[in-house]
Amino acid sequence: MKVFNFHLMPYRHADLDAIEKNGSAWVTYSNRHYDPDKGAELYHEYLDQMELADRLGFDGVCLNEHHQTAYGMMPIPGVLAGALARSVKRAKLAVLGRALPLLNNPLMVAEEYAMLDNLTRGRFIAGFVRGIGAEYHAMGINPVQSQGRFAEAHDLIVRAWTEPGPFAYTGKHYQFNYVNPWPRPCQRPHPPIWIPSQGSSSTIRWAAAMRYTYAQTLSPIAVVARFFQMYRDEAEKAGYQASPDQLAWSNTIYVAETDEKAMREARPHLEALVNRFLKMPIEMLLPPGYSNIESMKRVRAAKVTGKTSSIEDLVKTGVVIVGSPNTVREKLAEYQDLAGFNTSLTKTQFGTLPDDMARANMTAIAQEILPHFRNRAPQGKQQAAAE
Amino acid sequence: MADQTMLMMAVRGCNVGLMRGGAGQPLVILHGASGAGTWLPFMRSLADTYDVVVPEHPGFGASDTPDWLDNIHDLAYFYLDILDQLDLRAVHLIGVSLGGWIAAELAIRSTRRLSSLTLVDAAGIHVPGVEQIDTFLRTDEQRIRDFFHDQALADEMVARLLKPELEDVTMKNRVATARLVWQPRGYDPNLHKWLHRIDVPTLLVWGANDRLFPKDYAFAWQRLIPGSKVAIVPECGHVPHVEKPSVFVSELQSFINGMRAAA
């Protein structure tokens, strides 16, 4: 298994009561609550953590993109990827991903990612996402056009990387007389493309057909297993057998000496993540047209946005793994076998977790967990596919 | 009080729902973002005097969502086609909220088949500095309440409209609305430049207490459409034709009668 250090870069000094009062840390949570002096320190703290992950032996570091929120301070992840491209010496560098439909010029992602791939001499992983619903409120992009813009932007970027330019592109949403980006990507034909998603069946089908690595965001492990099975089924329909390397589970891991200590230490920070930083009203999460009506009804019926989760809930359902080294090893192996993935995208800092605890967690994971998983592939029913 | 028939009609391959009742000069009503709904009291009352035609916009309710539907301009041209296909002449065109925007876009393109234009708490233009509700961040219930000044009436409407069996059509209408109004939010930055082209008598009916498009909007439209008249309905929110149907009908009647007297 490959383990990546996935950072959301939350504004961890956020006033949690003010977020609760506002109903969300997104879009309408005033940036008056952002203290630039603290924010500047946080960027350096988080970039230092990513560099530490590289030295500790994590296989990669991951950034992502969110707008107008205390949940994550990476509206332009390429800035941070640029900062890390030279200081992260060995690990892969992944942006998971840029939200393509939010852009009026997707060619700039073709350029940005190609630059990062050159800067890292081919250690770059290119993530493409649609962005969550809140982003369509924040960025003034019509959610009804989300899927169409994503599909077109993706096609344009891949063509820009693989077809000799200049050529003309005429789409419904994007038109260019000259597609001819310099530089071209370092990796041939292009950097690996990864597709993070909340589990939309159309996205899973498409990612499987394109043989892109599919990354499942924050979900109970049973749900993750079901979506990964859907991916393997879709791959079979597309005429090939999916490898566990094409499946990545996005999780949170916290390790301390004992289960009890780990739970106690992680509790406030993890609960701040799920109950404050992630909270938003359903109208913000799912603007009309962002998903088809059936999925919108399913999410609305589940009332996901109203629930409050305790760390016990998150551990029990396997959204996160928290415990002693032994517990974490057991759970991670169990979940790997259950869901059949070979990449773990692990948040080691989460919510309000301070720097010293995040670094201790990363060090513990590197010492106690990573060595046991370096050569481990999914066992049991996924074994055949792994070989 | 005249009853109506409901039918589906195909226009250039797009099936649209249509309510029609009464007889007389044609009066076409373009509905707002929440859909055509049912044959409302104000329609029933107008059908005593007019041939009342209430089409359901492509994308809404029982109508198809055609591939060509991207923006309000598409609907403006589509309704010009509908007027041609039904061969309606000397139409009194009423546009409510989102439908008002469509009606104004239609009228700047051609008033050939129009006798008058009435915009009711219409979207379509932007007035800087006027506070408006972001309906896309409101819950289903809040969105119904926002329409009304009288919250007792809002209670009744919430009870009537927030039903599981209406969820599918409500969501379909929300998606269609987002497609048409999301960005720029509820207006076309170019529309105001061409409103001088409207050369039929125009009435602007507005709820005095509209929180979606406050009454400053009525006066902004009035400045842009030559010779247009404003009728402010007191103690009334965004939907005067529903909240104050008798006031609405009498304002409309006296406007149309005034036109006749002038002619």
XYZ file of C-alpha atoms in Angstrom:
650
model
C 0.000 0.000 0.000
C 1.059 3.537 -0.694
C 0.291 6.082 2.015
C -0.010 9.742 1.097
C -0.130 12.624 3.557
C -3.308 14.494 2.627
C -3.615 18.020 3.967
C -6.787 20.120 3.940
C -4.931 23.058 5.490
C -7.827 24.178 7.679
C -7.785 27.570 9.315
C -7.384 25.799 12.634
C -7.726 28.971 14.709
C -11.310 29.417 13.505
C -13.871 30.472 16.083
C -15.920 27.264 16.298
C -18.812 28.984 18.059
C -18.987 31.617 15.348
C -19.070 28.849 12.721
C -21.897 27.139 14.572
C -23.800 30.391 14.872
C -23.357 31.057 11.152
C -24.446 27.506 10.321
C -21.378 26.813 8.194
C -17.671 27.519 7.741
C -18.314 28.066 4.045
C -19.286 30.974 1.751
C -21.133 33.077 4.348
C -18.697 32.639 7.263
C -17.124 36.083 7.193
C -13.430 36.402 6.421
C -13.320 38.962 9.235
C -12.613 35.795 11.230
C -9.375 35.248 9.269
C -6.359 36.686 11.086
C -3.672 37.195 8.417
C -0.814 36.961 10.938
C -2.039 33.589 12.159
C -2.861 32.514 8.614
C 0.647 33.285 7.371
C 2.106 31.169 10.174
C -0.311 28.347 9.366
C 0.758 28.135 5.730
C 4.348 27.651 6.844
C 3.375 25.201 9.573
C 1.434 23.083 7.083
C 4.084 23.239 4.354
C 6.655 22.194 6.964
C 4.423 19.215 7.795
C 4.324 18.218 4.140
C 8.113 18.389 3.940
C 8.323 16.304 7.107
C 6.022 13.717 5.491
C 8.505 13.445 2.630
C 11.436 12.908 5.019
C 9.448 10.401 7.090
C 8.836 8.195 4.081
C 5.229 8.907 3.107
C 4.769 7.965 -0.537
C 3.205 11.254 -1.481
C 1.726 14.532 -0.328
C -1.721 15.758 -1.409
C -3.272 19.184 -1.721
C -6.761 20.156 -2.846
C -8.889 23.155 -3.778
C -11.720 24.802 -1.877
C -12.998 28.348 -1.954
C -14.195 30.855 0.614
C -13.995 28.591 3.640
C -12.154 28.038 6.912
C -12.284 24.310 6.068
C -9.259 24.676 3.822
C -6.959 27.556 2.903
C -6.094 26.331 -0.588
C -8.195 28.199 -3.137
C -5.194 28.036 -5.495
C -3.448 24.756 -4.666
C -0.849 25.321 -7.388
C 0.761 28.024 -5.260
C 1.447 25.523 -2.493
C 2.358 22.775 -4.937
C 4.901 25.185 -6.411
C 6.297 25.838 -2.955
C 6.624 22.082 -2.367
C 7.843 21.058 -5.810
C 11.485 21.664 -4.872
C 11.410 21.032 -1.122
C 9.602 17.688 -1.276
C 12.484 15.702 -2.697
C 11.236 12.161 -3.054
C 7.481 11.801 -2.492
C 4.855 12.206 -5.186
C 3.077 15.538 -5.272
C -0.674 15.349 -5.879
C -3.271 18.068 -6.330
C -6.607 16.305 -5.695
C -7.730 18.213 -7.473
C -8.467 21.381 -9.259
C -12.194 22.051 -9.649
C -12.394 22.291 -13.422
C -15.951 23.641 -13.917
C -15.138 26.665 -11.769
C -12.582 27.823 -14.325
C -13.328 30.002 -17.282
C -10.062 28.923 -18.868
C -9.172 25.262 -18.244
C -6.074 25.633 -20.411
C -4.511 27.285 -17.380
C -4.748 23.948 -15.549
C -3.059 22.207 -18.478
C -0.272 24.780 -18.125
C -0.119 24.742 -14.323
C -0.052 20.954 -14.041
C 2.510 20.638 -16.827
C 4.731 23.120 -14.988
C 4.394 21.147 -11.749
C 5.179 17.929 -13.560
C 8.337 19.527 -14.980
C 9.310 21.059 -11.629
C 8.983 17.681 -9.880
C 10.667 15.899 -12.812
C 7.618 13.703 -13.221
C 6.495 13.154 -9.634
C 3.202 14.963 -10.136
C -0.320 13.478 -9.904
C -3.103 15.410 -11.608
C -6.448 15.429 -9.806
C -9.635 16.670 -11.442
C -12.820 17.381 -9.480
C -16.072 19.265 -9.963
C -15.785 21.092 -6.616
C -18.498 20.739 -4.004
C -21.817 22.557 -4.245
C -20.733 25.402 -1.976
C -18.132 26.360 -4.561
C -20.857 27.142 -7.115
C -22.323 29.637 -4.667
C -18.892 31.071 -3.951
C -17.589 31.317 -7.510
C -20.714 32.255 -9.449
C -20.610 29.257 -11.751
C -23.929 27.744 -12.783
C -24.248 24.315 -11.080
C -26.432 23.101 -13.947
C -23.386 23.412 -16.220
C -21.075 21.614 -13.776
C -20.997 18.209 -15.446
C -20.821 19.615 -18.971
C -17.996 21.978 -18.107
C -16.093 19.235 -16.291
C -16.301 16.851 -19.229
C -15.219 19.506 -21.713
C -12.404 20.897 -19.573
C -11.043 17.400 -18.966
C -11.072 16.560 -22.674
C -9.410 19.831 -23.550
C -6.634 19.417 -20.950
C -5.824 15.842 -21.940
C -5.785 16.782 -25.621
C -3.575 19.777 -24.837
C -1.111 17.383 -23.187
C -1.176 14.668 -25.805
C -1.819 16.225 -29.223
C 0.835 18.327 -30.879
C -0.202 21.977 -30.903
C -1.341 24.300 -32.064
C -4.840 23.043 -32.720
C -8.242 24.684 -32.441
C -10.808 23.628 -29.867
C -14.513 24.405 -30.199
C -16.701 23.235 -27.351
C -19.997 24.393 -25.951
C -18.405 26.026 -22.913
C -14.843 26.659 -24.091
C -13.432 27.760 -27.424
C -9.830 28.398 -28.389
C -8.232 29.142 -31.731
C -4.851 28.009 -30.490
C -4.258 25.167 -28.057
C -0.490 24.941 -27.790
C 0.651 25.029 -24.157
C 4.289 25.304 -23.256
C 5.602 23.416 -21.334
C 4.393 19.902 -22.089
C 4.174 17.519 -19.126
C 7.324 15.681 -18.092
C 5.573 12.283 -17.801
C 4.486 10.649 -21.081
C 1.828 10.759 -22.252
C 0.765 12.829 -19.220
C 0.773 12.742 -15.395
C -1.441 10.083 -13.767
C -5.007 11.375 -13.475
C -6.856 10.784 -10.232
C -10.545 11.411 -9.690
C -11.725 12.083 -6.142
C -15.496 11.870 -5.637
C -18.182 11.549 -3.004
C -19.382 8.425 -4.810
C -21.446 9.528 -7.785
C -22.156 6.443 -9.881
C -21.650 8.312 -13.141
C -18.233 9.531 -11.970
C -17.231 6.016 -10.878
C -18.319 4.577 -14.224
C -16.399 7.223 -16.137
C -13.223 6.951 -14.013
C -13.241 3.154 -14.428
C -13.724 3.417 -18.181
C -10.838 5.909 -18.411
C -8.678 3.755 -16.081
C -8.130 6.737 -13.808
C -7.403 6.200 -10.132
C -10.597 6.742 -8.164
C -10.343 8.335 -4.711
C -13.273 8.016 -2.333
C -13.736 10.986 -0.009
C -14.773 10.861 3.655
C -17.185 7.897 3.950
C -17.822 4.861 6.173
C -15.666 1.944 5.067
C -18.683 -0.199 4.103
C -19.747 2.525 1.664
C -16.186 2.829 0.394
C -16.112 -0.940 -0.210
C -19.367 -0.739 -2.163
C -18.138 2.099 -4.388
C -14.821 0.337 -5.021
C -16.729 -2.806 -6.013
C -18.784 -0.646 -8.367
C -15.506 0.586 -9.894
C -14.216 -2.987 -10.367
C -17.555 -3.981 -11.939
C -17.451 -1.015 -14.288
C -13.862 -1.856 -15.216
C -14.952 -5.367 -16.102
C -17.739 -3.974 -18.248
C -15.096 -1.825 -19.924
C -13.137 -5.003 -20.669
C -10.342 -5.101 -18.123
C -9.618 -6.068 -14.527
C -9.042 -3.084 -12.239
C -5.934 -3.125 -10.078
C -6.126 -2.082 -6.380
C -3.624 0.615 -7.380
C -6.550 2.345 -9.112
C -8.407 2.717 -5.826
C -7.535 5.254 -3.145
C -9.299 5.690 0.166
C -9.282 9.149 1.731
C -9.227 8.807 5.510
C -7.939 10.220 8.772
C -5.536 8.329 11.021
C -4.447 9.226 14.516
C -1.995 7.093 16.473
C -0.990 7.344 20.143
C 0.428 4.896 22.680
C -2.970 3.502 23.652
C -6.469 3.460 22.161
C -7.764 5.479 25.071
C -5.093 8.167 24.739
C -5.546 8.356 20.971
C -9.299 8.827 21.291
C -8.911 11.439 24.014
C -6.338 13.434 22.084
C -8.040 13.268 18.689
C -11.598 13.874 19.896
C -11.933 17.693 19.937
C -9.985 18.153 16.710
C -11.763 15.456 14.746
C -15.178 16.504 16.014
C -14.336 20.105 15.059
C -13.601 18.869 11.537
C -16.831 16.957 11.011
C -19.224 19.021 13.109
C -17.930 22.504 12.359
C -15.578 22.796 9.377
C -17.600 20.380 7.233
C -21.098 21.519 8.198
C -23.274 23.324 5.746
C -26.968 23.562 4.934
C -28.225 21.227 2.227
C -29.038 24.211 -0.015
C -25.353 25.149 0.050
C -24.094 21.599 -0.433
C -26.441 20.725 -3.279
C -27.425 23.646 -5.472
C -30.016 22.695 -8.110
C -28.502 20.879 -11.072
C -25.227 19.967 -9.353
C -26.377 16.333 -9.287
C -29.282 14.613 -10.964
C -32.622 14.743 -9.172
C -32.398 11.123 -7.945
C -29.058 11.665 -6.171
C -30.245 14.986 -4.781
C -33.297 13.301 -3.307
C -31.145 10.534 -1.846
C -28.821 13.005 -0.117
C -31.705 15.168 1.094
C -33.509 12.132 2.488
C -30.350 11.021 4.317
C -30.256 14.462 5.984
C -26.456 14.178 6.024
C -25.937 17.840 6.689
C -27.903 17.912 9.922
C -26.171 15.117 11.790
C -23.615 15.561 14.524
C -20.997 12.838 14.748
C -18.918 11.805 17.735
C -15.453 10.352 17.356
C -16.958 7.023 18.448
C -19.366 7.137 15.473
C -16.531 7.922 13.084
C -14.314 5.141 14.430
C -17.103 2.595 14.594
C -18.247 3.145 11.013
C -14.678 3.237 9.761
C -14.632 6.795 8.490
C -11.394 7.257 10.442
C -8.877 5.066 12.250
C -7.848 6.147 15.743
C -5.932 4.079 18.273
C -2.744 2.417 19.384
C -0.262 1.325 16.713
C -1.594 -2.190 16.969
C -5.239 -1.135 16.602
C -4.440 1.096 13.641
C -2.456 -1.671 11.898
C -5.292 -4.141 12.408
C -7.994 -1.765 11.203
C -6.089 -0.540 8.200
C -5.360 -4.122 7.120
C -8.971 -5.126 7.687
C -10.270 -2.175 5.665
C -7.724 -2.701 2.904
C -8.891 -6.286 2.538
C -12.546 -5.349 2.787
C -12.482 -2.579 0.186
C -9.521 -3.638 -1.943
C -7.579 -0.399 -2.241
C -3.850 0.067 -2.482
C -3.552 3.761 -1.711
C -4.398 5.489 1.531
C -4.829 9.263 1.362
C -4.386 10.025 5.025
C -5.080 13.228 6.852
C -2.564 13.335 9.701
C -3.508 16.891 10.633
C -7.270 17.456 10.881
C -9.592 20.139 12.209
C -7.979 22.098 15.006
C -5.104 19.632 15.628
C -2.053 21.682 16.645
C 1.361 21.360 15.062
C 3.134 19.337 17.776
C 0.364 16.725 17.810
C 0.198 16.545 14.029
C 3.954 15.996 13.811
C 3.895 13.372 16.570
C 1.066 11.624 14.718
C 2.944 11.679 11.429
C 6.068 10.325 13.101
C 4.130 7.543 14.811
C 2.444 6.582 11.536
C 5.794 6.568 9.753
C 7.422 4.381 12.413
C 4.606 2.095 13.488
C 2.347 1.753 10.458
C 4.055 2.446 7.134
C 6.717 -0.322 7.392
C 3.981 -2.932 7.845
C 2.091 -1.845 4.754
C 4.882 -1.026 2.347
C 4.579 -4.347 0.540
C 1.085 -5.225 1.585
C -1.633 -5.684 -1.076
C -5.302 -6.428 -0.392
C -5.777 -9.999 0.832
C -8.704 -12.352 0.380
C -11.239 -11.713 -2.305
C -9.248 -8.819 -3.767
C -6.016 -10.828 -3.859
C -6.379 -12.111 -7.390
C -6.835 -8.648 -8.754
C -3.798 -7.398 -6.881
C -1.460 -9.871 -8.498
C -65.875 32.133 -13.506
C -64.481 30.186 -16.431
C -62.840 26.787 -16.157
C -59.816 25.693 -18.098
C -58.546 22.801 -20.128
C -55.083 21.346 -19.757
C -53.247 20.069 -22.775
C -49.797 19.312 -24.093
C -48.676 20.972 -27.283
C -45.591 20.329 -29.389
C -43.647 23.371 -30.525
C -40.623 22.676 -32.710
C -40.405 19.204 -31.179
C -40.662 20.412 -27.593
C -43.739 19.331 -25.638
C -45.108 22.017 -23.358
C -47.981 21.941 -20.907
C -50.694 24.523 -21.451
C -53.714 25.644 -19.397
C -56.314 27.571 -21.346
C -59.740 28.922 -20.398
C -62.283 31.631 -21.196
C -62.889 33.530 -24.393
C -62.102 36.958 -25.717
C -58.892 38.783 -26.515
C -55.905 36.521 -25.801
C -54.114 37.020 -22.498
C -50.928 35.008 -22.069
C -49.421 34.517 -18.617
C -45.744 33.565 -18.266
C -45.223 31.984 -14.864
C -42.443 32.478 -12.332
C -39.723 30.221 -10.948
C -42.065 28.009 -8.962
C -43.887 26.872 -12.085
C -47.315 27.313 -13.623
C -49.000 25.508 -10.732
C -52.752 25.203 -10.886
C -55.541 27.299 -12.418
C -55.338 30.086 -9.845
C -58.206 32.399 -8.793
C -56.762 35.357 -10.747
C -56.654 33.239 -13.920
C -60.218 32.083 -13.350
C -61.329 35.651 -12.876
C -59.496 36.943 -15.984
C -60.997 34.090 -18.007
C -64.401 35.803 -17.613
C -63.154 38.431 -20.043
C -60.195 36.935 -21.890
C -58.909 33.837 -23.620
C -56.371 33.043 -20.884
C -53.374 30.974 -22.005
C -50.862 29.735 -19.411
C -48.009 27.770 -20.949
C -45.492 25.924 -18.804
C -41.925 26.937 -19.733
C -39.663 24.307 -21.260
C -37.720 22.782 -18.352
C -40.608 23.234 -15.895
C -43.413 20.990 -14.642
C -44.829 18.692 -17.303
C -42.918 20.352 -20.149
C -39.855 18.827 -21.796
C -36.352 20.032 -21.016
C -35.000 20.449 -24.550
C -31.268 20.289 -25.320
C -31.344 23.817 -26.685
C -32.473 25.374 -23.390
C -29.584 27.393 -21.957
C -30.866 30.841 -21.101
C -33.736 33.312 -21.047
C -33.097 34.363 -24.640
C -33.916 30.839 -25.766
C -37.282 31.084 -24.020
C -38.000 34.545 -25.451
C -37.579 33.228 -29.001
C -39.452 30.049 -28.125
C -42.465 32.061 -26.948
C -42.394 34.117 -30.141
C -42.661 30.750 -31.902
C -45.551 29.713 -29.643
C -47.438 32.944 -30.368
C -46.935 32.247 -34.078
C -47.992 28.631 -33.789
C -51.157 29.484 -31.817
C -51.604 32.467 -34.149
C -52.493 34.727 -31.238
C -52.959 38.384 -32.132
C -53.200 41.522 -29.997
C -52.066 39.573 -26.962
C -52.039 40.991 -23.458
C -48.791 39.491 -22.228
C -48.371 39.108 -18.464
C -45.028 37.998 -17.050
C -44.577 37.170 -13.420
C -41.126 37.303 -11.766
C -38.968 35.008 -13.945
C -41.794 35.063 -16.509
C -41.592 38.865 -16.454
C -37.987 38.642 -17.543
C -38.969 36.334 -20.419
C -41.807 38.684 -21.386
C -39.493 41.715 -21.458
C -36.903 39.829 -23.552
C -39.689 38.784 -25.921
C -40.998 42.338 -26.202
C -37.617 43.905 -27.063
C -37.370 41.379 -29.914
C -40.871 41.817 -31.307
C -44.147 43.328 -30.191
C -45.815 42.348 -33.456
C -48.315 40.073 -31.717
C -48.671 42.126 -28.515
C -51.306 44.566 -27.489
C -49.871 45.258 -24.028
C -47.202 44.091 -21.620
C -47.572 43.646 -17.868
C -44.595 42.821 -15.698
C -45.283 41.583 -12.180
C -42.404 41.781 -9.665
C -40.177 40.936 -12.591
C -36.604 39.686 -12.693
C -34.331 40.633 -15.585
C -32.582 43.871 -14.666
C -30.200 44.792 -11.861
C -30.591 47.795 -9.584
C -27.371 48.426 -7.637
C -27.556 48.708 -3.865
C -30.986 47.126 -3.383
C -30.916 44.300 -0.851
C -32.331 41.036 -2.209
C -32.782 37.547 -0.790
C -30.500 34.801 -2.138
C -33.269 32.285 -2.792
C -30.718 29.544 -3.509
C -29.573 29.574 0.114
C -33.149 29.422 1.471
C -34.908 26.242 2.552
C -38.023 25.100 0.691
C -40.192 26.501 3.457
C -38.347 29.816 3.714
C -38.628 30.211 -0.040
C -42.416 29.949 0.107
C -42.572 32.350 3.048
C -40.348 34.886 1.266
C -43.053 35.258 -1.380
C -45.670 36.591 0.987
C -46.157 39.654 3.118
C -49.043 38.050 5.014
C -47.450 35.208 6.982
C -50.833 33.638 7.791
C -51.292 33.166 4.057
C -47.706 31.874 3.917
C -48.606 29.220 6.536
C -51.423 28.071 4.281
C -49.143 27.977 1.229
C -46.435 26.059 3.091
C -49.056 23.458 4.078
C -50.323 23.270 0.505
C -46.989 23.212 -1.334
C -44.554 21.341 0.920
C -45.832 17.879 0.116
C -43.743 14.826 -0.745
C -45.764 14.238 -3.932
C -44.727 17.691 -5.177
C -41.005 17.127 -4.460
C -40.084 15.909 -7.946
C -41.700 18.764 -9.793
C -40.360 21.293 -7.278
C -36.834 20.006 -7.839
C -37.291 19.999 -11.616
C -38.428 23.626 -11.413
C -35.464 24.522 -9.188
C -33.009 23.025 -11.671
C -34.672 24.861 -14.561
C -34.571 28.081 -12.560
C -30.886 27.666 -11.688
C -30.124 27.019 -15.353
C -31.769 30.320 -16.294
C -30.930 32.698 -13.450
C -27.856 31.502 -11.516
C -25.277 33.808 -13.054
C -25.628 36.731 -13.354
C -28.175 36.221 -10.605
C -31.600 36.886 -12.068
C -30.779 39.459 -14.728
C -29.223 40.029 -18.113
C -26.675 42.859 -18.077
C -27.639 43.744 -21.656
C -31.419 43.848 -21.293
C -31.660 47.389 -19.922
C -29.995 48.741 -23.083
C -32.889 47.651 -25.299
C -36.033 48.180 -23.232
C -36.718 51.424 -25.169
C -37.777 49.165 -28.036
C -40.954 48.192 -26.197
C -43.662 50.136 -28.043
C -46.827 48.714 -26.487
C -48.519 50.067 -23.342
C -46.725 48.595 -20.344
C -47.877 48.149 -16.757
C -45.590 47.313 -13.855
C -47.481 45.711 -10.975
C -45.450 45.374 -7.812
C -45.965 44.166 -4.257
C -45.070 47.014 -1.923
C -43.305 44.561 0.386
C -41.549 42.348 -2.170
C -38.283 41.098 -0.631
C -37.011 39.321 -3.742
C -37.282 42.254 -6.135
C -38.118 45.228 -3.908
C -40.277 47.991 -5.358
C -37.227 50.088 -6.355
C -37.204 47.618 -9.238
C -40.646 48.750 -10.397
C -39.426 52.316 -10.730
C -36.200 51.225 -12.430
C -38.254 49.362 -15.067
C -40.478 52.411 -15.402
C -37.475 54.601 -16.215
C -36.368 52.119 -18.891
C -39.676 51.378 -20.652
C -41.123 54.479 -22.367
C -44.559 55.476 -21.080
C -44.879 52.570 -18.660
C -47.099 52.840 -15.592
C -46.478 51.538 -12.075
C -49.130 50.071 -9.786
C -47.861 49.319 -6.287
C -50.018 46.832 -4.380
C -49.969 47.684 -0.670
C -49.423 45.067 2.078
C -48.215 42.608 -0.516
C -45.109 40.522 -1.197
C -43.549 39.093 -4.369
C -46.692 37.535 -5.849
C -49.544 40.099 -5.945
C -51.563 37.912 -8.343
C -51.671 35.273 -5.576
C -51.579 37.358 -2.412
C -53.959 40.101 -3.610
C -55.729 38.576 -6.640
C -58.693 40.979 -6.732
C -56.461 44.062 -6.485
C -54.236 42.558 -9.161
C -57.119 41.845 -11.531
C -58.652 45.258 -11.070
C -55.297 47.020 -11.671
C -54.896 45.012 -14.856
C -58.467 45.658 -16.002
C -58.250 49.386 -15.433
C -54.918 49.495 -17.275
C -56.407 47.676 -20.260
C -59.590 49.749 -20.156
C -57.465 52.903 -19.987
C -55.651 51.746 -23.131
C -58.986 51.319 -24.898
C -60.137 54.762 -23.800
C -56.909 56.300 -25.096
C -57.144 54.468 -28.427
